[in-house]
XYZ file of C-alpha atoms in Angstrom:
333
model
C 0.000 0.000 0.000
C 1.223 3.478 -0.821
C 0.994 5.669 2.280
C 0.230 9.422 2.293
C 3.838 10.136 3.251
C 5.188 8.032 0.383
C 2.796 9.786 -1.996
C 4.133 13.153 -0.830
C 7.689 11.907 -1.284
C 6.943 10.619 -4.790
C 5.278 13.894 -5.725
C 8.179 15.905 -4.349
C 10.668 13.759 -6.245
C 8.723 14.168 -9.461
C 8.490 17.928 -8.992
C 12.200 18.144 -8.308
C 13.292 16.081 -11.299
C 10.655 16.593 -13.988
C 9.764 19.736 -15.935
C 7.357 20.062 -18.839
C 8.402 21.274 -22.269
C 5.733 22.603 -24.598
C 5.542 22.222 -28.369
C 2.524 23.686 -30.198
C 0.348 20.930 -31.567
C 2.271 18.154 -29.876
C 1.941 19.023 -26.233
C 4.479 18.616 -23.488
C 6.399 15.734 -22.020
C 8.750 15.332 -19.144
C 12.351 16.477 -19.197
C 14.917 16.709 -16.426
C 16.490 20.126 -15.835
C 20.163 19.923 -16.697
C 19.923 16.454 -18.205
C 23.000 15.961 -20.408
C 22.674 15.208 -24.096
C 23.251 11.684 -25.355
C 26.964 12.398 -25.536
C 27.129 11.874 -21.775
C 24.213 9.553 -21.036
C 25.738 7.968 -17.956
C 25.500 11.259 -16.071
C 21.738 10.880 -15.788
C 21.257 7.129 -16.107
C 18.599 6.049 -13.576
C 19.494 3.853 -10.642
C 18.738 0.399 -12.006
C 20.707 -1.837 -9.705
C 24.134 -0.755 -11.041
C 23.541 -2.587 -14.334
C 27.040 -1.901 -15.683
C 28.438 -4.034 -12.875
C 26.463 -6.936 -14.284
C 28.144 -6.863 -17.667
C 30.332 -9.976 -17.778
C 32.992 -8.449 -20.024
C 32.813 -4.787 -20.967
C 35.464 -5.447 -23.602
C 33.250 -7.944 -25.390
C 29.721 -6.629 -24.873
C 28.709 -3.149 -26.039
C 27.345 -0.686 -23.485
C 25.418 1.114 -26.224
C 23.801 0.253 -29.551
C 22.569 2.536 -32.305
C 25.761 3.942 -33.807
C 25.649 7.745 -34.005
C 22.354 7.673 -32.071
C 23.649 5.667 -29.115
C 21.148 3.937 -26.850
C 22.261 2.803 -23.407
C 22.071 -0.952 -22.759
C 21.271 -2.519 -19.381
C 21.609 -6.242 -18.629
C 21.011 -8.336 -15.488
C 23.912 -8.428 -13.053
C 23.972 -12.208 -13.431
C 23.650 -12.155 -17.237
C 24.326 -15.572 -18.770
C 24.885 -15.773 -22.524
C 23.641 -19.367 -22.457
C 20.143 -18.131 -21.569
C 17.731 -16.084 -23.667
C 16.197 -12.889 -22.307
C 13.209 -10.684 -23.125
C 14.100 -7.318 -24.661
C 12.382 -4.118 -23.491
C 12.918 -0.772 -25.246
C 11.594 2.386 -23.536
C 10.679 5.367 -25.750
C 10.609 8.777 -24.083
C 8.108 11.589 -24.523
C 8.666 14.719 -26.608
C 11.529 16.856 -25.339
C 12.796 14.233 -22.904
C 15.497 11.547 -22.994
C 15.397 7.848 -22.325
C 17.200 8.295 -19.003
C 14.783 11.028 -17.919
C 11.762 8.926 -18.853
C 12.948 6.025 -16.752
C 13.036 8.257 -13.686
C 9.242 7.974 -13.939
C 8.824 4.444 -15.343
C 11.629 2.942 -13.214
C 11.907 -0.109 -15.444
C 15.695 -0.134 -15.210
C 15.515 -0.979 -11.523
C 13.752 -4.232 -12.421
C 16.356 -5.547 -14.890
C 18.001 -8.075 -12.587
C 14.912 -9.085 -10.620
C 12.794 -9.562 -13.749
C 15.673 -10.891 -15.887
C 15.437 -8.867 -19.093
C 17.552 -6.752 -21.428
C 16.734 -3.044 -21.400
C 17.522 -0.292 -23.918
C 17.096 3.482 -23.531
C 17.250 5.234 -26.929
C 16.841 8.959 -27.590
C 14.835 10.589 -30.350
C 16.241 13.053 -32.883
C 16.709 16.704 -31.866
C 14.510 19.241 -33.646
C 15.578 22.809 -34.477
C 14.825 23.846 -30.888
C 16.916 21.051 -29.425
C 13.921 19.008 -28.269
C 14.055 15.291 -28.957
C 11.154 13.700 -30.832
C 9.979 10.505 -32.511
C 8.491 10.673 -36.010
C 5.535 8.541 -34.997
C 2.329 9.648 -36.745
C 0.906 12.724 -38.437
C -0.350 13.787 -35.006
C 2.934 13.568 -33.097
C 5.637 14.792 -33.154
C 7.603 15.686 -36.320
C 6.765 19.324 -37.101
C 8.663 20.081 -40.328
C 9.156 18.331 -43.684
C 12.742 17.505 -42.704
C 11.659 16.015 -39.383
C 9.041 13.930 -41.148
C 11.837 12.291 -43.156
C 13.354 10.741 -40.022
C 12.826 6.982 -40.235
C 12.494 5.982 -36.604
C 10.953 2.632 -37.500
C 14.184 1.692 -39.275
C 16.274 3.050 -36.399
C 14.388 1.024 -33.797
C 14.452 -2.089 -35.979
C 18.194 -1.604 -36.113
C 18.439 -1.489 -32.324
C 16.629 -4.814 -32.071
C 18.936 -6.333 -34.696
C 22.045 -5.058 -32.893
C 20.824 -6.408 -29.580
C 20.184 -9.798 -31.180
C 23.683 -9.760 -32.675
C 25.459 -9.033 -29.379
C 23.190 -10.408 -26.656
C 21.038 -13.470 -26.018
C 17.687 -11.983 -27.013
C 14.572 -14.125 -27.036
C 13.145 -13.058 -30.402
C 9.720 -14.249 -29.277
C 9.688 -11.652 -26.498
C 10.495 -8.188 -27.864
C 8.586 -5.318 -26.271
C 8.267 -1.555 -26.661
C 7.112 0.767 -23.888
C 6.476 4.468 -24.460
C 5.097 7.659 -22.968
C 3.196 10.283 -25.000
C 5.254 10.794 -28.194
C 7.019 7.553 -27.244
C 3.619 5.915 -26.833
C 2.643 7.029 -30.331
C 5.947 5.577 -31.559
C 5.310 2.292 -29.751
C 1.967 2.008 -31.536
C 3.774 2.840 -34.795
C 6.091 -0.115 -34.175
C 3.060 -2.341 -33.600
C 1.768 -1.184 -36.986
C 4.972 -1.242 -39.044
C 7.217 -3.763 -37.277
C 4.778 -6.444 -36.167
C 7.153 -9.100 -37.478
C 9.556 -8.375 -34.606
C 7.341 -6.807 -31.907
C 5.534 -9.123 -29.498
C 3.679 -6.543 -27.414
C 3.688 -2.860 -26.532
C 2.654 -0.742 -23.555
C 1.774 2.921 -24.077
C 1.133 5.597 -21.455
C -0.692 8.663 -22.805
C -0.124 7.743 -26.450
C -2.313 6.862 -29.414
C -2.183 5.675 -33.009
C -3.048 6.919 -36.505
C -6.434 8.611 -36.788
C -6.702 7.044 -40.240
C -6.992 3.337 -39.425
C -5.878 2.371 -42.941
C -2.352 3.612 -42.129
C -1.881 0.806 -39.618
C -1.848 -2.572 -41.333
C 0.368 -4.956 -39.322
C 1.493 -8.215 -40.899
C 0.452 -10.023 -37.734
C -1.398 -8.981 -34.572
C 0.497 -7.432 -31.675
C -0.668 -7.456 -28.058
C -1.374 -3.947 -26.779
C -1.579 -2.412 -23.307
C -2.912 1.157 -23.348
C -2.619 3.197 -20.138
C -4.311 6.594 -20.214
C -5.399 9.143 -17.623
C -8.888 10.605 -17.817
C -7.526 14.014 -16.719
C -4.845 14.136 -19.432
C -5.130 17.532 -21.147
C -2.071 17.065 -23.381
C -3.176 13.893 -25.156
C -6.827 13.646 -24.067
C -8.274 10.265 -23.165
C -11.164 10.889 -25.582
C -8.833 11.618 -28.507
C -8.953 14.537 -30.931
C -10.465 14.925 -34.392
C -7.627 17.212 -35.505
C -4.568 18.975 -34.169
C -4.594 22.596 -32.972
C -5.632 25.192 -35.555
C -2.753 26.261 -37.768
C -0.500 23.304 -37.015
C -1.632 21.051 -39.848
C -1.521 18.102 -37.478
C -3.953 15.229 -37.670
C -6.032 13.941 -34.794
C -5.897 10.601 -33.022
C -8.448 8.096 -31.687
C -9.549 7.827 -28.074
C -7.913 5.338 -25.745
C -10.876 2.909 -25.896
C -11.054 3.123 -29.694
C -7.307 2.602 -30.004
C -7.487 -0.589 -27.959
C -10.532 -1.838 -29.849
C -8.697 -1.483 -33.181
C -5.883 -3.738 -32.032
C -8.389 -6.035 -30.342
C -10.149 -6.572 -33.654
C -6.847 -7.191 -35.451
C -6.116 -9.930 -32.926
C -9.441 -11.566 -33.730
C -10.809 -10.857 -30.258
C -14.493 -10.306 -29.557
C -14.734 -6.551 -28.906
C -18.243 -6.998 -27.513
C -16.965 -9.129 -24.631
C -14.636 -7.019 -22.466
C -13.592 -8.514 -19.146
C -13.306 -6.716 -15.817
C -9.700 -7.019 -14.650
C -10.199 -5.259 -11.326
C -8.339 -2.149 -10.203
C -4.707 -1.153 -9.668
C -2.850 1.606 -7.822
C -0.370 3.075 -10.309
C -0.587 6.847 -9.697
C 0.929 7.962 -6.386
C -0.841 11.331 -6.620
C -4.377 9.900 -6.761
C -5.805 8.262 -3.651
C -6.844 4.628 -3.812
C -6.835 2.166 -6.686
C -7.498 4.651 -9.471
C -6.788 2.371 -12.438
C -9.656 0.412 -13.999
C -8.461 -2.652 -15.925
C -10.421 -3.803 -18.980
C -9.163 -6.903 -20.794
C -10.004 -8.287 -24.229
C -9.111 -11.972 -24.440
C -12.221 -13.745 -25.757
C -11.743 -15.209 -29.238
C -8.237 -13.801 -29.677
C -5.532 -15.543 -31.650
C -3.225 -17.636 -29.487
C -0.855 -15.513 -27.432
C -2.402 -12.180 -28.436
C -4.793 -9.917 -26.531
C -5.339 -6.292 -25.523
C -5.919 -4.335 -22.326
C -7.052 -0.823 -21.459
C -5.936 0.567 -18.113
C -7.980 3.707 -17.454
C -6.379 5.895 -14.791
C -9.307 7.799 -13.307
C -8.233 11.323 -12.368
C -4.656 10.937 -13.623
C -2.997 13.452 -15.898
C -0.427 13.246 -18.669
C 2.470 12.448 -16.362
C 2.495 11.657 -12.665
C 4.503 10.189 -9.819
C 4.250 6.423 -10.175
C 3.816 3.863 -7.409
C 6.373 1.069 -6.867
C 3.858 -1.312 -8.437
C 3.733 0.649 -11.714
C 6.831 -0.892 -13.391
C 6.113 -4.327 -11.938
C 2.556 -4.467 -13.289
C 3.590 -3.255 -16.752
C 6.442 -5.759 -17.029
C 4.300 -8.609 -15.714
C 1.690 -7.833 -18.372
C 4.280 -7.692 -21.150
C 6.076 -10.866 -20.111
C 2.869 -12.885 -20.209
C 2.993 -12.485 -23.986
C 5.211 -14.529 -26.270
C 5.143 -15.437 -29.947
């Protein structure tokens, strides 16, 4: 149980480490004041159980992948090349970095306990120095040049590099994202379904035009969204802000239903999954779990976690990363 004092501590920590950056038409995402650029990622790498100490031979295993867009790699302290491990890639929100995002998600702290490989990539910098993912026509590439960035290819490349250097279980490759990173995670479910097993998105969405998402095979989807989110509203948007030329995006329930249908599930038979406590700033078990599993193809399903009263970003409870990872790891090809 999260106590009032721990909630105050979590809120104070979030306020001290997270600031919001605003981009017209794309909204704002977390960033850490003074966070170094990717040239010095270790300076702000989250505490994840001293993952570097778990690398069996730093001379043989890379600490980053991604070439000139380096992404930090974390492995279990007791990593064994004879075993295969799930791969989790966390995609940050607009204007943030992978390291900053994990201060909220805290997935890195679970690497050894949950036994998985973890990668923290950074998006491309725009003309204002804010990092973005070219996910959909709603978020967050703002110029013709930015819309030429092929982040699907970049992220595919990260998976390939990880498979080349580490013992990756190709049947368990997962993307997790927040806001712009959530949009990008959905984009990977659309365009890279051959390598993606499941995704989890907080405050993200997918193409408004459903025809733009045509995955080769179904991908399991977990959509977390706060009902008080004013940056990427829970109910979606028919179009972007006036003058931006941005498209809209579907609501959280509609987004989940699209992927539910692609998995062959019966959309008319949602299941009550109970409630969870994921937001340390909202009293009680604020998260309503709705699962779609009836009629689905083997190994594929979808879930909507509605965070009642939660905003775009919030202080997370200790259970937040555990519940997300447990959901992801239940899915395998």
